[in-house]
PDB file of C-alpha atoms and ligand atoms in Angstrom:
ATOM      1  CA  MET A   1     -66.729  49.571  -4.119  1.00  0.00           C
ATOM      2  CA  ARG A   2     -65.683  46.654  -6.269  1.00  0.00           C
ATOM      3  CA  ASP A   3     -65.364  47.205 -10.022  1.00  0.00           C
ATOM      4  CA  ALA A   4     -66.675  44.578 -12.395  1.00  0.00           C
ATOM      5  CA  SER A   5     -63.240  43.911 -13.789  1.00  0.00           C
ATOM      6  CA  SER A   6     -60.600  41.263 -14.245  1.00  0.00           C
ATOM      7  CA  LEU A   7     -56.873  41.960 -14.184  1.00  0.00           C
ATOM      8  CA  PHE A   8     -54.127  39.956 -15.856  1.00  0.00           C
ATOM      9  CA  ILE A   9     -50.426  39.817 -15.006  1.00  0.00           C
ATOM     10  CA  SER A  10     -47.488  37.536 -15.767  1.00  0.00           C
ATOM     11  CA  ASP A  11     -43.706  37.335 -15.722  1.00  0.00           C
ATOM     12  CA  LEU A  12     -43.014  39.239 -12.515  1.00  0.00           C
ATOM     13  CA  HIS A  13     -40.163  36.820 -11.770  1.00  0.00           C
ATOM     14  CA  LEU A  14     -40.428  37.656  -8.080  1.00  0.00           C
ATOM     15  CA  CYS A  15     -37.365  36.832  -5.994  1.00  0.00           C
ATOM     16  CA  SER A  16     -35.837  38.159  -2.802  1.00  0.00           C
ATOM     17  CA  THR A  17     -32.938  39.759  -4.690  1.00  0.00           C
ATOM     18  CA  ARG A  18     -35.355  42.149  -6.452  1.00  0.00           C
ATOM     19  CA  PRO A  19     -37.242  43.642  -3.503  1.00  0.00           C
ATOM     20  CA  GLY A  20     -38.404  46.626  -5.575  1.00  0.00           C
ATOM     21  CA  VAL A  21     -40.486  44.399  -7.848  1.00  0.00           C
ATOM     22  CA  ALA A  22     -42.062  42.683  -4.841  1.00  0.00           C
ATOM     23  CA  ASP A  23     -42.928  46.083  -3.320  1.00  0.00           C
ATOM     24  CA  LEU A  24     -44.541  47.116  -6.595  1.00  0.00           C
ATOM     25  CA  PHE A  25     -46.520  43.856  -6.547  1.00  0.00           C
ATOM     26  CA  PHE A  26     -47.739  44.407  -2.967  1.00  0.00           C
ATOM     27  CA  ARG A  27     -48.823  47.923  -3.902  1.00  0.00           C
ATOM     28  CA  PHE A  28     -50.628  46.608  -6.990  1.00  0.00           C
ATOM     29  CA  LEU A  29     -52.504  44.064  -4.836  1.00  0.00           C
ATOM     30  CA  ASN A  30     -53.579  46.794  -2.406  1.00  0.00           C
ATOM     31  CA  LEU A  31     -54.432  49.537  -4.866  1.00  0.00           C
ATOM     32  CA  GLN A  32     -55.662  47.895  -8.063  1.00  0.00           C
ATOM     33  CA  ALA A  33     -56.291  44.181  -7.517  1.00  0.00           C
ATOM     34  CA  SER A  34     -58.311  44.694  -4.330  1.00  0.00           C
ATOM     35  CA  HIS A  35     -60.956  46.540  -6.384  1.00  0.00           C
ATOM     36  CA  ALA A  36     -61.174  43.868  -9.081  1.00  0.00           C
ATOM     37  CA  ASP A  37     -63.420  40.818  -9.214  1.00  0.00           C
ATOM     38  CA  ALA A  38     -60.601  38.590 -10.322  1.00  0.00           C
ATOM     39  CA  LEU A  39     -56.852  38.559 -10.728  1.00  0.00           C
ATOM     40  CA  TYR A  40     -55.443  36.139 -13.293  1.00  0.00           C
ATOM     41  CA  ILE A  41     -51.747  35.349 -12.902  1.00  0.00           C
ATOM     42  CA  LEU A  42     -50.592  33.843 -16.187  1.00  0.00           C
ATOM     43  CA  GLY A  43     -47.358  32.270 -15.029  1.00  0.00           C
ATOM     44  CA  ASP A  44     -43.838  33.126 -13.932  1.00  0.00           C
ATOM     45  CA  LEU A  45     -45.021  35.015 -10.885  1.00  0.00           C
ATOM     46  CA  PHE A  46     -41.893  33.612  -9.247  1.00  0.00           C
ATOM     47  CA  GLU A  47     -38.378  33.564 -10.631  1.00  0.00           C
ATOM     48  CA  TYR A  48     -38.628  29.911  -9.728  1.00  0.00           C
ATOM     49  CA  TRP A  49     -40.666  27.632  -7.482  1.00  0.00           C
ATOM     50  CA  ALA A  50     -38.785  24.591  -6.250  1.00  0.00           C
ATOM     51  CA  GLY A  51     -41.821  22.839  -4.783  1.00  0.00           C
ATOM     52  CA  ASP A  52     -44.575  23.666  -2.310  1.00  0.00           C
ATOM     53  CA  ASP A  53     -42.283  22.934   0.651  1.00  0.00           C
ATOM     54  CA  ASP A  54     -40.380  26.099  -0.407  1.00  0.00           C
ATOM     55  CA  ASP A  55     -43.213  28.180   1.082  1.00  0.00           C
ATOM     56  CA  VAL A  56     -41.278  28.216   4.362  1.00  0.00           C
ATOM     57  CA  ASP A  57     -38.884  30.641   2.666  1.00  0.00           C
ATOM     58  CA  PRO A  58     -39.819  34.040   4.192  1.00  0.00           C
ATOM     59  CA  PHE A  59     -39.927  35.764   0.798  1.00  0.00           C
ATOM     60  CA  ASN A  60     -42.198  33.133  -0.758  1.00  0.00           C
ATOM     61  CA  ALA A  61     -44.334  33.136   2.389  1.00  0.00           C
ATOM     62  CA  SER A  62     -44.800  36.913   2.128  1.00  0.00           C
ATOM     63  CA  ILE A  63     -46.071  36.593  -1.456  1.00  0.00           C
ATOM     64  CA  CYS A  64     -48.467  33.755  -0.574  1.00  0.00           C
ATOM     65  CA  HIS A  65     -49.705  35.711   2.440  1.00  0.00           C
ATOM     66  CA  ALA A  66     -50.388  38.824   0.335  1.00  0.00           C
ATOM     67  CA  LEU A  67     -52.350  36.750  -2.214  1.00  0.00           C
ATOM     68  CA  LYS A  68     -54.308  35.068   0.564  1.00  0.00           C
ATOM     69  CA  ASN A  69     -55.266  38.474   1.995  1.00  0.00           C
ATOM     70  CA  LEU A  70     -56.468  39.553  -1.430  1.00  0.00           C
ATOM     71  CA  THR A  71     -58.724  36.498  -1.729  1.00  0.00           C
ATOM     72  CA  LYS A  72     -60.043  37.025   1.824  1.00  0.00           C
ATOM     73  CA  ASN A  73     -60.907  40.556   0.765  1.00  0.00           C
ATOM     74  CA  GLY A  74     -63.075  39.155  -2.039  1.00  0.00           C
ATOM     75  CA  THR A  75     -60.914  39.171  -5.182  1.00  0.00           C
ATOM     76  CA  GLN A  76     -60.644  35.739  -6.746  1.00  0.00           C
ATOM     77  CA  VAL A  77     -57.108  34.774  -7.736  1.00  0.00           C
ATOM     78  CA  PHE A  78     -56.474  32.346 -10.593  1.00  0.00           C
ATOM     79  CA  PHE A  79     -53.044  30.962 -11.419  1.00  0.00           C
ATOM     80  CA  ILE A  80     -51.760  29.359 -14.610  1.00  0.00           C
ATOM     81  CA  PRO A  81     -48.242  28.080 -13.896  1.00  0.00           C
ATOM     82  CA  GLY A  82     -45.425  29.289 -16.147  1.00  0.00           C
ATOM     83  CA  ASN A  83     -42.169  27.605 -17.107  1.00  0.00           C
ATOM     84  CA  ARG A  84     -40.537  29.035 -13.942  1.00  0.00           C
ATOM     85  CA  ASP A  85     -43.227  28.048 -11.475  1.00  0.00           C
ATOM     86  CA  PHE A  86     -44.848  24.945 -12.964  1.00  0.00           C
ATOM     87  CA  LEU A  87     -43.982  23.061  -9.754  1.00  0.00           C
ATOM     88  CA  VAL A  88     -46.712  24.852  -7.790  1.00  0.00           C
ATOM     89  CA  GLY A  89     -49.174  22.370  -6.360  1.00  0.00           C
ATOM     90  CA  PRO A  90     -52.145  21.987  -4.031  1.00  0.00           C
ATOM     91  CA  ALA A  91     -50.265  23.252  -0.947  1.00  0.00           C
ATOM     92  CA  PHE A  92     -49.379  26.478  -2.779  1.00  0.00           C
ATOM     93  CA  ALA A  93     -53.038  26.847  -3.772  1.00  0.00           C
ATOM     94  CA  GLU A  94     -54.032  26.371  -0.147  1.00  0.00           C
ATOM     95  CA  THR A  95     -51.566  28.914   1.340  1.00  0.00           C
ATOM     96  CA  SER A  96     -52.100  31.546  -1.363  1.00  0.00           C
ATOM     97  CA  GLY A  97     -55.835  31.084  -1.851  1.00  0.00           C
ATOM     98  CA  ALA A  98     -55.179  30.938  -5.607  1.00  0.00           C
ATOM     99  CA  ILE A  99     -57.142  28.573  -7.829  1.00  0.00           C
ATOM    100  CA  LEU A 100     -54.782  26.658 -10.125  1.00  0.00           C
ATOM    101  CA  LEU A 101     -55.914  26.407 -13.734  1.00  0.00           C
ATOM    102  CA  GLU A 102     -54.817  24.031 -16.477  1.00  0.00           C
ATOM    103  CA  GLU A 103     -53.772  25.773 -19.671  1.00  0.00           C
ATOM    104  CA  PRO A 104     -55.131  26.765 -22.076  1.00  0.00           C
ATOM    105  CA  HIS A 105     -58.112  27.940 -20.051  1.00  0.00           C
ATOM    106  CA  LEU A 106     -61.190  29.344 -21.750  1.00  0.00           C
ATOM    107  CA  ILE A 107     -63.300  31.977 -19.985  1.00  0.00           C
ATOM    108  CA  THR A 108     -66.058  34.341 -21.050  1.00  0.00           C
ATOM    109  CA  LEU A 109     -65.473  37.993 -20.188  1.00  0.00           C
ATOM    110  CA  PHE A 110     -68.308  40.411 -20.828  1.00  0.00           C
ATOM    111  CA  GLY A 111     -69.691  38.004 -23.404  1.00  0.00           C
ATOM    112  CA  GLN A 112     -66.362  37.494 -25.212  1.00  0.00           C
ATOM    113  CA  SER A 113     -64.676  34.147 -25.335  1.00  0.00           C
ATOM    114  CA  THR A 114     -61.119  34.604 -24.022  1.00  0.00           C
ATOM    115  CA  LEU A 115     -58.372  31.988 -23.968  1.00  0.00           C
ATOM    116  CA  LEU A 116     -55.654  32.201 -21.317  1.00  0.00           C
ATOM    117  CA  LEU A 117     -52.239  30.555 -21.305  1.00  0.00           C
ATOM    118  CA  HIS A 118     -48.688  31.254 -20.194  1.00  0.00           C
ATOM    119  CA  GLY A 119     -47.395  31.344 -23.768  1.00  0.00           C
ATOM    120  CA  ASP A 120     -44.348  29.070 -23.831  1.00  0.00           C
ATOM    121  CA  THR A 121     -46.288  26.407 -25.762  1.00  0.00           C
ATOM    122  CA  LEU A 122     -46.654  28.892 -28.634  1.00  0.00           C
ATOM    123  CA  CYS A 123     -42.873  29.278 -28.966  1.00  0.00           C
ATOM    124  CA  SER A 124     -42.621  26.060 -30.931  1.00  0.00           C
ATOM    125  CA  ASP A 125     -39.648  27.209 -33.039  1.00  0.00           C
ATOM    126  CA  ASP A 126     -37.482  26.673 -29.970  1.00  0.00           C
ATOM    127  CA  ILE A 127     -37.189  22.911 -30.463  1.00  0.00           C
ATOM    128  CA  GLU A 128     -34.724  22.460 -27.638  1.00  0.00           C
ATOM    129  CA  TYR A 129     -37.013  24.192 -25.165  1.00  0.00           C
ATOM    130  CA  SER A 130     -40.096  22.297 -26.406  1.00  0.00           C
ATOM    131  CA  ARG A 131     -38.245  19.039 -25.793  1.00  0.00           C
ATOM    132  CA  PHE A 132     -37.234  20.156 -22.303  1.00  0.00           C
ATOM    133  CA  ARG A 133     -40.817  21.194 -21.535  1.00  0.00           C
ATOM    134  CA  THR A 134     -42.210  17.814 -22.545  1.00  0.00           C
ATOM    135  CA  GLU A 135     -39.682  16.126 -20.288  1.00  0.00           C
ATOM    136  CA  VAL A 136     -40.321  18.198 -17.156  1.00  0.00           C
ATOM    137  CA  ARG A 137     -44.111  18.276 -17.547  1.00  0.00           C
ATOM    138  CA  ASP A 138     -44.205  14.471 -17.427  1.00  0.00           C
ATOM    139  CA  PRO A 139     -45.879  13.457 -14.130  1.00  0.00           C
ATOM    140  CA  ALA A 140     -43.153  10.844 -13.520  1.00  0.00           C
ATOM    141  CA  TRP A 141     -40.401  13.478 -13.882  1.00  0.00           C
ATOM    142  CA  ARG A 142     -42.289  15.805 -11.554  1.00  0.00           C
ATOM    143  CA  LYS A 143     -42.770  13.109  -8.930  1.00  0.00           C
ATOM    144  CA  ALA A 144     -39.101  12.088  -9.003  1.00  0.00           C
ATOM    145  CA  PHE A 145     -37.891  15.698  -8.918  1.00  0.00           C
ATOM    146  CA  LEU A 146     -40.142  16.674  -6.014  1.00  0.00           C
ATOM    147  CA  ALA A 147     -38.897  13.633  -4.090  1.00  0.00           C
ATOM    148  CA  LEU A 148     -35.380  15.144  -4.011  1.00  0.00           C
ATOM    149  CA  PRO A 149     -34.367  17.210  -0.962  1.00  0.00           C
ATOM    150  CA  LEU A 150     -35.296  20.905  -1.353  1.00  0.00           C
ATOM    151  CA  ALA A 151     -31.656  22.056  -1.280  1.00  0.00           C
ATOM    152  CA  GLU A 152     -30.765  19.652  -4.083  1.00  0.00           C
ATOM    153  CA  ARG A 153     -33.732  20.807  -6.189  1.00  0.00           C
ATOM    154  CA  LYS A 154     -32.625  24.424  -5.778  1.00  0.00           C
ATOM    155  CA  ILE A 155     -29.106  23.614  -6.949  1.00  0.00           C
ATOM    156  CA  LYS A 156     -30.481  21.841 -10.035  1.00  0.00           C
ATOM    157  CA  ILE A 157     -32.857  24.710 -10.824  1.00  0.00           C
ATOM    158  CA  GLU A 158     -30.038  27.225 -10.433  1.00  0.00           C
ATOM    159  CA  ALA A 159     -27.955  25.248 -12.949  1.00  0.00           C
ATOM    160  CA  LEU A 160     -30.874  25.137 -15.405  1.00  0.00           C
ATOM    161  CA  ARG A 161     -31.448  28.864 -15.073  1.00  0.00           C
ATOM    162  CA  GLN A 162     -27.779  29.541 -15.739  1.00  0.00           C
ATOM    163  CA  ARG A 163     -27.886  27.323 -18.818  1.00  0.00           C
ATOM    164  CA  SER A 164     -31.034  28.992 -20.114  1.00  0.00           C
ATOM    165  CA  GLU A 165     -29.517  32.466 -19.563  1.00  0.00           C
ATOM    166  CA  ASN A 166     -26.429  31.458 -21.552  1.00  0.00           C
ATOM    167  CA  GLU A 167     -28.534  29.958 -24.337  1.00  0.00           C
ATOM    168  CA  LYS A 168     -30.681  33.094 -24.544  1.00  0.00           C
ATOM    169  CA  GLN A 169     -27.560  35.077 -25.469  1.00  0.00           C
ATOM    170  CA  VAL A 170     -27.009  32.969 -28.581  1.00  0.00           C
ATOM    171  CA  LYS A 171     -30.548  32.067 -29.616  1.00  0.00           C
ATOM    172  CA  PRO A 172     -31.946  34.324 -32.343  1.00  0.00           C
ATOM    173  CA  ALA A 173     -34.733  36.554 -30.955  1.00  0.00           C
ATOM    174  CA  SER A 174     -37.181  35.210 -33.560  1.00  0.00           C
ATOM    175  CA  ILE A 175     -37.183  31.646 -32.214  1.00  0.00           C
ATOM    176  CA  MET A 176     -38.033  32.937 -28.746  1.00  0.00           C
ATOM    177  CA  ASP A 177     -41.230  34.552 -30.034  1.00  0.00           C
ATOM    178  CA  VAL A 178     -44.476  32.785 -30.829  1.00  0.00           C
ATOM    179  CA  ASN A 179     -44.830  30.663 -33.958  1.00  0.00           C
ATOM    180  CA  ALA A 180     -47.589  32.082 -36.179  1.00  0.00           C
ATOM    181  CA  ASN A 181     -48.917  28.619 -37.088  1.00  0.00           C
ATOM    182  CA  ALA A 182     -49.081  27.596 -33.438  1.00  0.00           C
ATOM    183  CA  VAL A 183     -51.195  30.707 -32.750  1.00  0.00           C
ATOM    184  CA  ASP A 184     -53.488  30.014 -35.722  1.00  0.00           C
ATOM    185  CA  ASP A 185     -53.953  26.368 -34.691  1.00  0.00           C
ATOM    186  CA  LEU A 186     -54.868  27.356 -31.156  1.00  0.00           C
ATOM    187  CA  LEU A 187     -57.338  30.022 -32.331  1.00  0.00           C
ATOM    188  CA  ARG A 188     -58.949  27.502 -34.682  1.00  0.00           C
ATOM    189  CA  THR A 189     -59.179  24.784 -31.997  1.00  0.00           C
ATOM    190  CA  TYR A 190     -60.933  27.129 -29.570  1.00  0.00           C
ATOM    191  CA  ASN A 191     -63.304  28.639 -32.131  1.00  0.00           C
ATOM    192  CA  TYR A 192     -61.517  31.978 -32.635  1.00  0.00           C
ATOM    193  CA  PRO A 193     -61.391  33.488 -29.142  1.00  0.00           C
ATOM    194  CA  ARG A 194     -59.245  36.396 -28.129  1.00  0.00           C
ATOM    195  CA  LEU A 195     -55.964  35.299 -26.560  1.00  0.00           C
ATOM    196  CA  ILE A 196     -54.145  36.583 -23.507  1.00  0.00           C
ATOM    197  CA  HIS A 197     -50.672  35.268 -22.701  1.00  0.00           C
ATOM    198  CA  GLY A 198     -47.265  36.265 -21.390  1.00  0.00           C
ATOM    199  CA  HIS A 199     -43.864  34.542 -21.478  1.00  0.00           C
ATOM    200  CA  THR A 200     -42.236  36.423 -24.371  1.00  0.00           C
ATOM    201  CA  HIS A 201     -42.072  39.702 -22.397  1.00  0.00           C
ATOM    202  CA  ARG A 202     -43.127  41.518 -25.573  1.00  0.00           C
ATOM    203  CA  GLN A 203     -46.101  43.545 -24.403  1.00  0.00           C
ATOM    204  CA  SER A 204     -48.368  44.260 -27.337  1.00  0.00           C
ATOM    205  CA  CYS A 205     -51.747  43.672 -28.905  1.00  0.00           C
ATOM    206  CA  HIS A 206     -51.707  41.788 -32.225  1.00  0.00           C
ATOM    207  CA  THR A 207     -54.481  41.076 -34.683  1.00  0.00           C
ATOM    208  CA  HIS A 208     -54.603  37.661 -36.347  1.00  0.00           C
ATOM    209  CA  ILE A 209     -56.915  36.844 -39.210  1.00  0.00           C
ATOM    210  CA  VAL A 210     -57.543  33.091 -39.221  1.00  0.00           C
ATOM    211  CA  ASP A 211     -59.975  31.505 -41.677  1.00  0.00           C
ATOM    212  CA  GLY A 212     -61.401  34.969 -42.271  1.00  0.00           C
ATOM    213  CA  ARG A 213     -61.985  35.519 -38.533  1.00  0.00           C
ATOM    214  CA  ARG A 214     -60.326  38.442 -36.776  1.00  0.00           C
ATOM    215  CA  CYS A 215     -58.809  37.592 -33.358  1.00  0.00           C
ATOM    216  CA  LYS A 216     -56.865  39.790 -30.977  1.00  0.00           C
ATOM    217  CA  ARG A 217     -53.808  38.468 -29.136  1.00  0.00           C
ATOM    218  CA  TRP A 218     -52.845  40.418 -26.029  1.00  0.00           C
ATOM    219  CA  VAL A 219     -49.287  39.797 -24.818  1.00  0.00           C
ATOM    220  CA  LEU A 220     -48.491  40.797 -21.247  1.00  0.00           C
ATOM    221  CA  GLY A 221     -45.197  42.462 -20.415  1.00  0.00           C
ATOM    222  CA  ASP A 222     -42.728  41.421 -17.734  1.00  0.00           C
ATOM    223  CA  TRP A 223     -42.056  43.431 -14.588  1.00  0.00           C
ATOM    224  CA  ASP A 224     -38.707  45.098 -14.213  1.00  0.00           C
ATOM    225  CA  CYS A 225     -38.267  48.654 -12.930  1.00  0.00           C
ATOM    226  CA  ASN A 226     -41.955  49.207 -13.603  1.00  0.00           C
ATOM    227  CA  GLY A 227     -44.877  46.812 -13.583  1.00  0.00           C
ATOM    228  CA  ASN A 228     -47.805  46.396 -15.930  1.00  0.00           C
ATOM    229  CA  TYR A 229     -51.183  44.740 -16.083  1.00  0.00           C
ATOM    230  CA  LEU A 230     -54.027  44.237 -18.488  1.00  0.00           C
ATOM    231  CA  ALA A 231     -57.492  45.199 -17.281  1.00  0.00           C
ATOM    232  CA  CYS A 232     -60.787  44.009 -18.694  1.00  0.00           C
ATOM    233  CA  ASP A 233     -64.093  45.706 -17.967  1.00  0.00           C
ATOM    234  CA  GLU A 234     -67.279  46.369 -19.932  1.00  0.00           C
ATOM    235  CA  SER A 235     -65.435  48.889 -22.121  1.00  0.00           C
ATOM    236  CA  GLY A 236     -62.859  46.304 -23.247  1.00  0.00           C
ATOM    237  CA  LEU A 237     -59.210  45.502 -22.596  1.00  0.00           C
ATOM    238  CA  GLY A 238     -56.382  47.909 -21.891  1.00  0.00           C
ATOM    239  CA  PHE A 239     -52.786  47.916 -20.663  1.00  0.00           C
ATOM    240  CA  HIS A 240     -51.757  49.889 -17.598  1.00  0.00           C
ATOM    241  CA  THR A 241     -48.296  50.726 -16.287  1.00  0.00           C
ATOM    242  CA  LEU A 242     -47.283  50.691 -12.636  1.00  0.00           C
ATOM    243  CA  ILE A 243     -44.527  53.185 -11.972  1.00  0.00           C
ATOM    244  CA  ALA A 244     -42.094  52.285  -9.210  1.00  0.00           C
ATOM    245  CA  SER A 245     -42.040  54.899  -6.464  1.00  0.00           C
TER     246      SER A 245
HETATM  247 MN1   MN B   1     -42.146  32.203 -19.061  1.00  0.00          MN
END
């Protein structure tokens, strides 16, 4: 039996050096996602994605294969790229069966307008990151980067990750959270939907009152020792925890 439900996850940061998280993900696909109508992955599924030609990597291939099986079994998979895996492209969509979505993406769930995004665009206080994002999301940058040999791309990504890790140590926590005005602007632009996003790893449900309208903002958590997902059915939205075995 398939439930009339949609599930939301983000920030798993899957990589071969954290096999426990991948195992938890495979179990989630088999036990929970296989009963859902749709699985929405809101970015940073992978620790990084160097380009679709990286799907020959056995770890990446195993993830794509598991997603493909889920779609064959009847659960639709939607994917909004995050800052770690924005280089996914049509070949990834083909091998994984996932449908790539542009963000922000508006859907209607049980009659409620719901806006989906990764969440990094809301962290506008981090000027340095916003600048970097604009640069790498430029189609010309993407084309030039993807034209480099895979090994060279991986070295460059590794260096960027190291730099971002170092910067995270010194950046105040507040600038790595969402900017309240950026949230308000987005809610206004999309006619006061509810929001679902990840990126900040600060799992919570917030209420925003914008122009007298009350909007909920659901923030997905990251996956570490345990996993988590947000489920939506006719009774509403709720967080669930996946305990590692
Ligand atoms: Mn992110």
